[in-house]
Short mmCIF file of C-alpha atoms and ligand atoms in Angstrom, two decimals:
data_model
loop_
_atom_site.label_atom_id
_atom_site.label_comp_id
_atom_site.label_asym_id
_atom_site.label_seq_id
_atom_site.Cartn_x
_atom_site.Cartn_y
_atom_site.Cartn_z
CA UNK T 727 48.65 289.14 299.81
CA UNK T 728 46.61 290.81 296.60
CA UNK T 729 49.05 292.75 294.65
CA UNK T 730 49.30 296.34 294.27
CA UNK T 731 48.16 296.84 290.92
CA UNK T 732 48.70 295.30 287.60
CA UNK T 733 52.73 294.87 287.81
CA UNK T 734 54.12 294.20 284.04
CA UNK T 735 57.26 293.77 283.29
CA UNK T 736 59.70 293.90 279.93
CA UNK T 737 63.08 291.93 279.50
CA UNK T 738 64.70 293.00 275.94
CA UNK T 739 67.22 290.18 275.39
CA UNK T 740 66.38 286.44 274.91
CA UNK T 741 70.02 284.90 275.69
CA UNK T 742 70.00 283.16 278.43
CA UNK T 743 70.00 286.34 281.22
CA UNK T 744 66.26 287.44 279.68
CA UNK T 745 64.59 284.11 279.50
CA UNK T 746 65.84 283.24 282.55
CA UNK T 747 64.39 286.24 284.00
CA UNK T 748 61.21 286.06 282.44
CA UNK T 749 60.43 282.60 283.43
CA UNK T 750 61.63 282.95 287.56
CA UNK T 751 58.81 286.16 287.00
CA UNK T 752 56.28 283.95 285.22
CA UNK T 753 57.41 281.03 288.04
CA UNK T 754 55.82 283.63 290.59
CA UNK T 755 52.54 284.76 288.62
CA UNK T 756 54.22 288.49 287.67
CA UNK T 757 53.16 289.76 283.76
CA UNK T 758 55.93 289.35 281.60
CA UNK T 759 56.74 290.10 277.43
CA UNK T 760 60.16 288.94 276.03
CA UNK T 761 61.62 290.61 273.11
CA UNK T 762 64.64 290.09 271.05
CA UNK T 763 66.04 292.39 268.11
CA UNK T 764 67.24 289.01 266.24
CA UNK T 765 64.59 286.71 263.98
CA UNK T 766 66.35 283.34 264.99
CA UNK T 767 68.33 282.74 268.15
CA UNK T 768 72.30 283.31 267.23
CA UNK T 769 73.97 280.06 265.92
CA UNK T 770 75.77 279.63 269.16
CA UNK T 771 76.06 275.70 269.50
CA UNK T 772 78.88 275.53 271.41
CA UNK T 773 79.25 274.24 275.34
CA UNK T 774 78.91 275.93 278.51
CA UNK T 775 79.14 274.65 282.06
CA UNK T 776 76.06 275.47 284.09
CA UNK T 777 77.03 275.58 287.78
CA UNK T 778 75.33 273.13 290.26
CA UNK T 779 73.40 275.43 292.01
CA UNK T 780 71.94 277.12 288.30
CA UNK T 781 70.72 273.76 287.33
CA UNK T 782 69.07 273.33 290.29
CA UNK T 783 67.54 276.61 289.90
CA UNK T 784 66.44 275.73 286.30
CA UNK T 785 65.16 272.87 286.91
CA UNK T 786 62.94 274.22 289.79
CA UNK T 787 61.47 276.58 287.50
CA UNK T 788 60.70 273.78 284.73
CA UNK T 789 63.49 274.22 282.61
CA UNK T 790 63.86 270.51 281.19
CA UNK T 791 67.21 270.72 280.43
CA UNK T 792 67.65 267.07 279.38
CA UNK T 793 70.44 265.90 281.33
CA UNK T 794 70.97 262.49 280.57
CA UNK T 795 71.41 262.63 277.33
CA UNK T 796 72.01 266.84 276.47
CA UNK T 797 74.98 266.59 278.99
CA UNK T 798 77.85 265.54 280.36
CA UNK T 799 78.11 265.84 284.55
CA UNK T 800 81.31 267.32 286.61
CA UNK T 801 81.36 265.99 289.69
CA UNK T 802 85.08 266.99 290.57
CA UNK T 803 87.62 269.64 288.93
CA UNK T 804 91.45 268.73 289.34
CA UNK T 805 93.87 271.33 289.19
CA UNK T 806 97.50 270.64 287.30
CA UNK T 807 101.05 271.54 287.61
CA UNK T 808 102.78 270.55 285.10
CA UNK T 809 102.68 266.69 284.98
CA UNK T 810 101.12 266.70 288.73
CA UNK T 811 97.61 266.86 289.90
CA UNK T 812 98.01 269.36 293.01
CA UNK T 813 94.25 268.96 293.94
CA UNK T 814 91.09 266.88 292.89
CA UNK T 815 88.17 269.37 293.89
CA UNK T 816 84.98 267.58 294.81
CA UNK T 817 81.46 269.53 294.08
CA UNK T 818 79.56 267.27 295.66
CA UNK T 819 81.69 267.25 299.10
CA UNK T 820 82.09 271.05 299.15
CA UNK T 821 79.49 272.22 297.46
CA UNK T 822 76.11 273.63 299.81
CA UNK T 823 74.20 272.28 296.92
CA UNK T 824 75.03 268.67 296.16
CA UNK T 825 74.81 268.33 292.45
CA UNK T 826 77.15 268.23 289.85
CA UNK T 827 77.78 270.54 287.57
CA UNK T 828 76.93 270.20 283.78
CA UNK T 829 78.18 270.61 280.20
CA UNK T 830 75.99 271.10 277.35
CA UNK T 831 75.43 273.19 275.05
CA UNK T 832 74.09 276.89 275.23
CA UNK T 833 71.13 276.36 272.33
CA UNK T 834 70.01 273.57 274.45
CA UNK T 835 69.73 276.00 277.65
CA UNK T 836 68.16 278.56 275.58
CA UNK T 837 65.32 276.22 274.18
CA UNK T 838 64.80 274.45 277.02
CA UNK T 839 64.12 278.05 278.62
CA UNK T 840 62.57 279.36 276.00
CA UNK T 841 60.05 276.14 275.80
CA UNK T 842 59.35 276.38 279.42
CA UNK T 843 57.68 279.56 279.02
CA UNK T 844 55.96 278.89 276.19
CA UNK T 845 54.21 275.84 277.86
CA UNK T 846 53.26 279.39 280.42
CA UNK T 847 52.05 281.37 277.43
CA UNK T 848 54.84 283.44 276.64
CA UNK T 849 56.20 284.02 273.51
CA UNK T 850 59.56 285.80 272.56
CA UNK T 851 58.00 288.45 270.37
CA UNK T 852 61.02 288.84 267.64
CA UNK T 853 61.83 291.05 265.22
CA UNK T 854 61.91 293.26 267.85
CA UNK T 855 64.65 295.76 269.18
CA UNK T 856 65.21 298.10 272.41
CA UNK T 857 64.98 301.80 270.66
CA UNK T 858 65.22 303.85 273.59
CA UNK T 859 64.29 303.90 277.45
CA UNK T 860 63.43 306.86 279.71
CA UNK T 861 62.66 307.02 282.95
CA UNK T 862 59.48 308.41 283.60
CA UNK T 863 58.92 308.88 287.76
CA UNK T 864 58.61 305.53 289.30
CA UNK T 865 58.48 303.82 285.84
CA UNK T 866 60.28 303.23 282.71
CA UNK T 867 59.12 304.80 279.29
CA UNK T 868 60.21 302.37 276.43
CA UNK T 869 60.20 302.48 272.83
CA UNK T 870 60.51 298.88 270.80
CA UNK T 871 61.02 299.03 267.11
CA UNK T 872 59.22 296.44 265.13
CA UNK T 873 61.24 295.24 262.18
CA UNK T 874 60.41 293.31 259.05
CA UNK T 875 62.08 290.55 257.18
CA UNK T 876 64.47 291.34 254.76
CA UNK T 877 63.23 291.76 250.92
CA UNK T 878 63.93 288.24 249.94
CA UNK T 879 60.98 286.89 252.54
CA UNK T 880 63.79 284.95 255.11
CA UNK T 881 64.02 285.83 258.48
CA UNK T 882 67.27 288.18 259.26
CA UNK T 883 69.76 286.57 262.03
CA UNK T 884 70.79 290.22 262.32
CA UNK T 885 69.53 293.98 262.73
CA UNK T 886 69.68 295.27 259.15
CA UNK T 887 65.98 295.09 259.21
CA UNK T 888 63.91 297.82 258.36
CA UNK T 889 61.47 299.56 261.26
CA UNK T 890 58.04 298.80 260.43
CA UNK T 891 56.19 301.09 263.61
CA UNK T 892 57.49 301.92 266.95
CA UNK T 893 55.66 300.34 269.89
CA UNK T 894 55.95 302.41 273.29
CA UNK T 895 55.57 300.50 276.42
CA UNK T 896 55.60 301.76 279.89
CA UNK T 897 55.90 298.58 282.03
CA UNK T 898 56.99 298.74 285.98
CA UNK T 899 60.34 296.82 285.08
CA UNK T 900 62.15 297.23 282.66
CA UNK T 901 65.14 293.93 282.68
CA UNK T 902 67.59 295.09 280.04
CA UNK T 903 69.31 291.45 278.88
CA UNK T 904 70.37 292.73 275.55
CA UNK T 905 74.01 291.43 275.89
CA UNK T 906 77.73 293.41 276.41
CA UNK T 907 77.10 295.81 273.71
CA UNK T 908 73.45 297.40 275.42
CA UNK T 909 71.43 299.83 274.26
CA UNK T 910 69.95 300.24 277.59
CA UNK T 911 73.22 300.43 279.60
CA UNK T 912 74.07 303.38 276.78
CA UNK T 913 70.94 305.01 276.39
CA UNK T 914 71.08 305.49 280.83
CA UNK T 915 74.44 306.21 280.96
CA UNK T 916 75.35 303.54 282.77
CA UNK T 917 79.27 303.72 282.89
CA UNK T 918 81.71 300.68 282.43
CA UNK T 919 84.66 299.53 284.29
CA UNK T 920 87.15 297.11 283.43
CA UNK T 921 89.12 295.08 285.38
CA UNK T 922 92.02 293.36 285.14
CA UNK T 923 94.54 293.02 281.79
CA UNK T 924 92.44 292.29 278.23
CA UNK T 925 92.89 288.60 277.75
CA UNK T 926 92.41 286.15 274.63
CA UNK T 927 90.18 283.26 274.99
CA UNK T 928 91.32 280.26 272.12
CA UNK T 929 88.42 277.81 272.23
CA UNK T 930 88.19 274.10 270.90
CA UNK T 931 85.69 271.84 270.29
CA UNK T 932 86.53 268.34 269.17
CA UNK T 933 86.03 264.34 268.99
CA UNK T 934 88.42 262.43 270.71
CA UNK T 935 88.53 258.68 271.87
CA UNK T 936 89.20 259.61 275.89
CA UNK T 937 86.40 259.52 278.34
CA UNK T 938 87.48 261.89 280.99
CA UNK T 939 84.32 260.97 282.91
CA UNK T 940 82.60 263.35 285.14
CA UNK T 941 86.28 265.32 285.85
CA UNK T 942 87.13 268.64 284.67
CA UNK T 943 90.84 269.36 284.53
CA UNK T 944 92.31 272.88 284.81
CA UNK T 945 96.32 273.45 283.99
CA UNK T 946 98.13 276.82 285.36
CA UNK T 947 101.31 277.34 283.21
CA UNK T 948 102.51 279.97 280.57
CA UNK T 949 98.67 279.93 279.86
CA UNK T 950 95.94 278.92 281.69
CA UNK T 951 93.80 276.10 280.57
CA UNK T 952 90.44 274.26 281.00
CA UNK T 953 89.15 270.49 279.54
CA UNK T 954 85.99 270.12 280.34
CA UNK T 955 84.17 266.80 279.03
CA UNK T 956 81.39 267.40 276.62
CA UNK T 957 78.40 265.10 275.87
CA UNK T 958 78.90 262.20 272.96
CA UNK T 959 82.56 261.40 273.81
CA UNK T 960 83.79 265.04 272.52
CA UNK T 961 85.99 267.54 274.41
CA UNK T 962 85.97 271.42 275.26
CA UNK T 963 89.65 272.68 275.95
CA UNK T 964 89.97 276.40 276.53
CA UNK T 965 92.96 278.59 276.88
CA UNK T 966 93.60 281.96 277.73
CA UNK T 967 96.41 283.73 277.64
CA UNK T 968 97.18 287.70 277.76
CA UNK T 969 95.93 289.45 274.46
CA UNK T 970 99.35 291.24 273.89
CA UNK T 971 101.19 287.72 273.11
CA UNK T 972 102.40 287.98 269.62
CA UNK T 973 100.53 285.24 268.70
CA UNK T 974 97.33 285.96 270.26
CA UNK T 975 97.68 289.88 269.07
CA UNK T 976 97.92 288.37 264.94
CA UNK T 977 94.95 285.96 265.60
CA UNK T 978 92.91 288.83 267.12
CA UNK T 979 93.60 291.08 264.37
CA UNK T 980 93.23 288.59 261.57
CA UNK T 981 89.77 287.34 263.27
CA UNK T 982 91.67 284.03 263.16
CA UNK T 983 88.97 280.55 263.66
CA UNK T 984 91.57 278.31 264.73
CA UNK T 985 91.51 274.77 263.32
CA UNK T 986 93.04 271.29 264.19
CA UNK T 987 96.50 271.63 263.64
CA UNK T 988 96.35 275.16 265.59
CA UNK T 989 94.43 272.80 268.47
CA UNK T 990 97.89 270.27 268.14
CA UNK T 991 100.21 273.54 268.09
CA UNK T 992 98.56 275.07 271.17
CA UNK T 993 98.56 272.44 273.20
CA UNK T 994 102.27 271.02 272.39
CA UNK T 995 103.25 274.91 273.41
CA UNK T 996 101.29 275.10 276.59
CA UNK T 997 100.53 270.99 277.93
CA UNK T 998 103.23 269.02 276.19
CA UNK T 999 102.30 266.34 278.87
CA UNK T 1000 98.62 266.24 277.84
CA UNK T 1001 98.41 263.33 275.16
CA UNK T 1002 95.13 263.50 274.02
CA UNK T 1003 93.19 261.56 270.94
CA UNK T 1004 92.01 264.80 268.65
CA UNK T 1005 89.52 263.75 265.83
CA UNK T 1006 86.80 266.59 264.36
CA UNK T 1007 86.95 269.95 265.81
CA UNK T 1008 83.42 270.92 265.71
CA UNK T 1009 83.67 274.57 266.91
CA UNK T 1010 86.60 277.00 267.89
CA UNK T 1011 87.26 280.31 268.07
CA UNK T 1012 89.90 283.20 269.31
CA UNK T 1013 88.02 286.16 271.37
CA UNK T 1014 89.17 289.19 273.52
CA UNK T 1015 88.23 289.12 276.81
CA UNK T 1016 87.94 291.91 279.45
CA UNK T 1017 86.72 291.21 283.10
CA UNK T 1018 83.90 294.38 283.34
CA UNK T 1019 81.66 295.25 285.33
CA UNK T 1020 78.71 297.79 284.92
CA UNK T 1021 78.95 300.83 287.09
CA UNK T 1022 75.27 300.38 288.03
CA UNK T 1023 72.72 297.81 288.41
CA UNK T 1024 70.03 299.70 287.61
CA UNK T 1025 68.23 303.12 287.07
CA UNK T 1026 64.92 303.96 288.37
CA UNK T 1027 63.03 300.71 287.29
CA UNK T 1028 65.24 299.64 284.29
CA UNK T 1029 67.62 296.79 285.32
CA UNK T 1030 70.80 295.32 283.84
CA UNK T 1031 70.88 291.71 283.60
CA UNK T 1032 73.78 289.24 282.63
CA UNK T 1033 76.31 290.62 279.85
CA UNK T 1034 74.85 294.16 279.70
CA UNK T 1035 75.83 294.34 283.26
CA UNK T 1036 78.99 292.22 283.14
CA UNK T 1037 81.81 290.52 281.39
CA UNK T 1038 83.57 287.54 283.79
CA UNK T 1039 85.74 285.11 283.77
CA UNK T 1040 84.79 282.83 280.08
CA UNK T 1041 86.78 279.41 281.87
CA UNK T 1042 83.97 278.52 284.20
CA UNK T 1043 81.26 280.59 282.08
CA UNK T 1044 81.28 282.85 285.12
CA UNK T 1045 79.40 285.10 283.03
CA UNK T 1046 76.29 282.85 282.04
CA UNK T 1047 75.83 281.36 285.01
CA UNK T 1048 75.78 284.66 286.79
CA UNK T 1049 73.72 286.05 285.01
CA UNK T 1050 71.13 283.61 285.67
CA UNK T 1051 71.79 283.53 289.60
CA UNK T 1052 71.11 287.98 288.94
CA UNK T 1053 67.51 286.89 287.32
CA UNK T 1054 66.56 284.75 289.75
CA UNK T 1055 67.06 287.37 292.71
CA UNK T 1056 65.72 289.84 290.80
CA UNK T 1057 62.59 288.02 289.86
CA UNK T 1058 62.02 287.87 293.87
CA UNK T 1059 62.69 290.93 294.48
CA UNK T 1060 60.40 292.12 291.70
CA UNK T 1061 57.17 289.67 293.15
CA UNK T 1062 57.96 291.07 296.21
CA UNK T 1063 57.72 294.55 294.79
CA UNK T 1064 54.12 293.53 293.37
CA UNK T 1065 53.13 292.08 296.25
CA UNK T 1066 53.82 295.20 298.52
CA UNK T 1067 56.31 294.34 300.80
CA UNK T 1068 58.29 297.33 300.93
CA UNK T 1069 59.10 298.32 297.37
CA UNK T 1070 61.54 301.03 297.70
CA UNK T 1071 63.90 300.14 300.19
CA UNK T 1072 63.81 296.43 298.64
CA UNK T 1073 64.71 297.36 295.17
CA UNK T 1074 67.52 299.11 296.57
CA UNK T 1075 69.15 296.43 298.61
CA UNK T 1076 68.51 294.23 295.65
CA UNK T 1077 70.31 296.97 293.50
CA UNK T 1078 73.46 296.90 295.98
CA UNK T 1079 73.66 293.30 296.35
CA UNK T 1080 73.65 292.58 292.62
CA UNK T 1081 76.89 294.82 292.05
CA UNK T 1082 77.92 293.86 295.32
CA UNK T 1083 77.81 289.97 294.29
CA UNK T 1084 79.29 291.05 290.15
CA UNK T 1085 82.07 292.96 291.87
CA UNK T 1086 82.99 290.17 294.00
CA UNK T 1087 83.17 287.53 291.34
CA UNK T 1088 84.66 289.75 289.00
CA UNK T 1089 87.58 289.95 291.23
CA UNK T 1090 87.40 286.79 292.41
CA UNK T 1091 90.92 285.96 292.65
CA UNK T 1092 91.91 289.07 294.24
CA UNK T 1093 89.36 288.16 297.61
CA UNK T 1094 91.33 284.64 298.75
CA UNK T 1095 94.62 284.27 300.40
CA UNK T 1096 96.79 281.30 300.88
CA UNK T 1097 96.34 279.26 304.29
CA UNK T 1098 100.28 278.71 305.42
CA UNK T 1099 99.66 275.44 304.46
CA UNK T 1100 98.32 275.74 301.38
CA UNK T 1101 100.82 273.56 298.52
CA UNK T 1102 102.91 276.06 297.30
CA UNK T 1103 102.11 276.18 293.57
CA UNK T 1104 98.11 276.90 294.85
CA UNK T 1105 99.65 279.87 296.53
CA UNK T 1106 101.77 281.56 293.90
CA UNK T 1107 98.87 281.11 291.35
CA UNK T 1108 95.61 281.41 293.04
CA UNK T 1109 94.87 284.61 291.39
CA UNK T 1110 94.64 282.26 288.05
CA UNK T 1111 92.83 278.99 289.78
CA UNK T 1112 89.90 280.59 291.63
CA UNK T 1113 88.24 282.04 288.79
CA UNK T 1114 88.06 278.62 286.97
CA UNK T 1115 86.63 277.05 289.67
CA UNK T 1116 82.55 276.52 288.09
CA UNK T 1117 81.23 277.49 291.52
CA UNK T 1118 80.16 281.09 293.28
CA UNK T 1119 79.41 282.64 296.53
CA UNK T 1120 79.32 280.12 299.57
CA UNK T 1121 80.27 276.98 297.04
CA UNK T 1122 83.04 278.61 295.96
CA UNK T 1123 84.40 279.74 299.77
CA UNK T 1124 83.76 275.97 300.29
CA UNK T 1125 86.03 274.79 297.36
CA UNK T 1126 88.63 277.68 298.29
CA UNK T 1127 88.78 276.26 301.87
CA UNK T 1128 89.65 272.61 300.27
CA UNK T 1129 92.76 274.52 298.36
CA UNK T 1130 93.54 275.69 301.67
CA UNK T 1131 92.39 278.95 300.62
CA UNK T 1132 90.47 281.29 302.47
CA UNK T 1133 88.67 284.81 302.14
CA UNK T 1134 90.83 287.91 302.51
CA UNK T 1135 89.58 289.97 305.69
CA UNK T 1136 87.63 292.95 304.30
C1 FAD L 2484 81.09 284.01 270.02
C2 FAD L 2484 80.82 283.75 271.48
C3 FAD L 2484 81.33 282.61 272.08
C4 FAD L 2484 81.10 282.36 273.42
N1 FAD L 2484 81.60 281.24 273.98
C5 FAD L 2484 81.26 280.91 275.24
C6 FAD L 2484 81.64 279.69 275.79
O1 FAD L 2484 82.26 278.89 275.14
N2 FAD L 2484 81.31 279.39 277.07
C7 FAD L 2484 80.59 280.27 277.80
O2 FAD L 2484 80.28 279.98 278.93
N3 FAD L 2484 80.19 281.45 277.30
C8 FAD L 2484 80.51 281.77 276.05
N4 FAD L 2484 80.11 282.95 275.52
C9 FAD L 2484 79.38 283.85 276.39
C10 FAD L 2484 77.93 283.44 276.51
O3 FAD L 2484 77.37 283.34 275.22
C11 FAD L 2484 77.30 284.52 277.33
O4 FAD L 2484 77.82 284.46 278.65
C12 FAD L 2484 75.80 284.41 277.44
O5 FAD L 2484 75.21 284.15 276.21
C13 FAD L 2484 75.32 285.74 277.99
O6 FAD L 2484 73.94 285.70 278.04
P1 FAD L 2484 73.08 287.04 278.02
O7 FAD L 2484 71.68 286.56 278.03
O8 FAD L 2484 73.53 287.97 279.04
O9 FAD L 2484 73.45 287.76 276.63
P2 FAD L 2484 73.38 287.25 275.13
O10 FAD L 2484 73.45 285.77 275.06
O11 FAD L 2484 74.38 288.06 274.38
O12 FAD L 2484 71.91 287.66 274.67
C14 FAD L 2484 71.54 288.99 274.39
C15 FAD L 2484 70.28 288.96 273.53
O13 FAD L 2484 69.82 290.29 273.41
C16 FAD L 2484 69.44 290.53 272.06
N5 FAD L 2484 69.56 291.96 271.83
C17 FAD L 2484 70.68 292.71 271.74
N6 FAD L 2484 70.39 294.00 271.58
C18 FAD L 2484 69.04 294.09 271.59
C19 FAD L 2484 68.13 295.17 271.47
N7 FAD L 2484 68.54 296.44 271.34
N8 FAD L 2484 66.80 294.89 271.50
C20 FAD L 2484 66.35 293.62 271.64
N9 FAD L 2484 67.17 292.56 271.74
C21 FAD L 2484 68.50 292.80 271.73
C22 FAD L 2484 70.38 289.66 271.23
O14 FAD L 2484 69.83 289.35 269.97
C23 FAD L 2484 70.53 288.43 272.12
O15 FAD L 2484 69.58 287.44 271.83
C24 FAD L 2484 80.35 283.26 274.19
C25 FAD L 2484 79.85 284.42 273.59
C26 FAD L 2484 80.08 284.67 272.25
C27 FAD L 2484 79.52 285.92 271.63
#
């Protein structure tokens, strides 16, 4: 069907959320610009998990995300107590999708993205920051500023840069991807809610001689914890733990980057029976964490999309992957938009489902309840195990059911 008229649309952000976006749009022939406030990506070379059902998405919209030699697969996630594994979680068994899951790191996602639509002819136009967005009737009024360099001729990783000229745009869609702190949820008065207690994430990244192969382990104690197996025989163990812990509290406040013998400390405290090999830590970090979800999906034709519109759980990178799963719905929704099959009421539904669907995962552990069956330890701490689980929607039902778990009635 011919579409309705030139359909354009704008995603400020290019993390993961915006490229994403713009290349499901480009995927389906709609007009798309990217822009991004920052002159280089962030430095962020540490490891996420991309769920199966994201990679398959990816890759389906010519992401080449190297697999065999970018990441390591998870084909199964085994859940501790103490010295005991209660469960050994299969993806591929319970999963709809049959893939694995995989760990890599986020600049590789990015580029790979980010290459992908350059090999459709679009570039992320940088330099370039979200000013201030109006609706204007059925469209979005949007001014970008254009920045320079800073004096000494390098490209700024950051905003200090000074505006050169404001550009105003007036595309159909606005997709707002410009992380938790956005200028677009603000400048719409888009409210926030959080949910849940403030949490603090420590993070490791380090050499060691084990192989876990394609398992990821998860351990419910005092604190909850993740391993996940990175690529080139090196580890990713997170824990998280409330923020008001003494300790946690004094690393917050002190912006504490944690190093090896913090790594040893943590996990004699928390898995005294995990003996594990730790050479180089490569990356860590200590962050506050708060479950949040937007109030609104969107206003008018300006949409939220990944951290601007959420904050979930950072064991399974809930967060990431969801906000690529929101793009790619979107981006349909959009094409269908442009393509005239029922615009308004469409939009609408997709507006409903997406806080629908970020509502649902960020209170993921509140929707299951224990089967009488279920092994007792599952049952008293399934509010902590379901969010880790690197699975969502249907998948995640599916991996429940194997815990014995199953969906509250609503
Ligand atoms: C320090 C740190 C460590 C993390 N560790 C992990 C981890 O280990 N595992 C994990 O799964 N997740 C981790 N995360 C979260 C992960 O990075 C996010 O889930 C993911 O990057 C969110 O993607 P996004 O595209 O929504 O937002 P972002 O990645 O935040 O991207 C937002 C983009 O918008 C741009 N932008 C912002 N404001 C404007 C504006 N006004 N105009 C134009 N552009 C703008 C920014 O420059 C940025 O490029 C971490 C995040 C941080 C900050």
């Amino acid at each position: 069907m011919a579409r309705k008229d030139r359909h354009s649309v704008l995603v400020a952000g290019a993390g993961p959320a915006g490229l994403a976006a713009a290349l499901f749009l480009r995927q389906r022939g709609v007009d798309v610009e990217v822009v991004d406030e920052r002159w280089d990506a962030r430095d962020d070379d540490f490891h996420v998990i991309l769920h199966p059902d994201v990679v398959e998405r990816l890759d389906d919209a010519g992401a080449r995300l190297d697999l065999a030699h970018a990441a390591h697969p998870v084909d199964t996630v085994v859940v501790h107590d103490g010295t005991r594994r209660v469960a050994a979680l299969r993806l591929h068994e319970t999963a709809v999708r049959p893939g694995p899951a995989a760990v890599l790191p986020l600049r590789v996602v990015r580029d790979s993205l980010e290459e992908a639509l350059r090999q459709r002819q679009v570039k992320v136009a940088r330099h370039r920051r979200l000013a201030r967005v109006d609706r204007v009737s059925d469209r979005v009024a949007v001014e970008v500023d254009v920045l320079d360099r800073d004096s000494a001729g390098y490209g700024v990783s950051h905003m200090e840069g000074v505006v050169v000229r404001t550009a105003r745009h007036e595309p159909t869609h606005l997709i707002a991807a410009d992380g938790f702190e956005s200028v677009a949820r603000q400048q719409l008065g888009i409210g926030w809610r959080a949910i849940g207690a403030p949490m603090a994430t420590v993070a490791f990244e380090f050499a060691s001689g084990w192989t876990p192969g394609p398992e990821a382990h998860v351990y419910v104690g005092d604190a909850v914890a993740a391993l996940w197996p990175a690529p080139h025989r090196r580890l990713r163990l997170t824990f998280q733990l409330p923020a008001s812990t003494p300790l946690m509290a004094a690393w917050l406040d002190a912006r504490h980057t944690p190093d090896r013998a913090d790594l040893a400390m943590m996990i004699d405290a928390h898995l005294p029976w995990v003996h594990l090999p730790i050479g180089v830590v490569s990356w860590s970090q200590v962050q506050w964490t708060q479950v949040g979800v937007a109030e609104r999906a969107c206003v008018g034709a300006a949409w939220l999309v990944g951290e601007a519109a959420h904050q979930l759980s950072p064991l399974a990178s809930h967060s990431l992957n969801h906000g690529v799963r929101m793009a790619h719905d979107l981006a349909a929704t959009i094409d269908e938009v442009a393509r005239d099959q029922g615009a308004g009421e469409r939009l609408a539904h997709q507006a409903a489902r997406a806080r629908a669907q970020t509502l649902r995962l960020a209170e993921v552990g509140e929707l299951y309840q224990a089967e009488p069956d279920a092994d007792p330890f599952v049952a008293a701490n399934l509010r902590r195990i379901v969010p880790t689980l690197p699975v969502a929607g249907l998948e995640l039902e599916a991996l429940a059911r194997s815990l014995r778990l199953s969906p509250k009635p609503m």
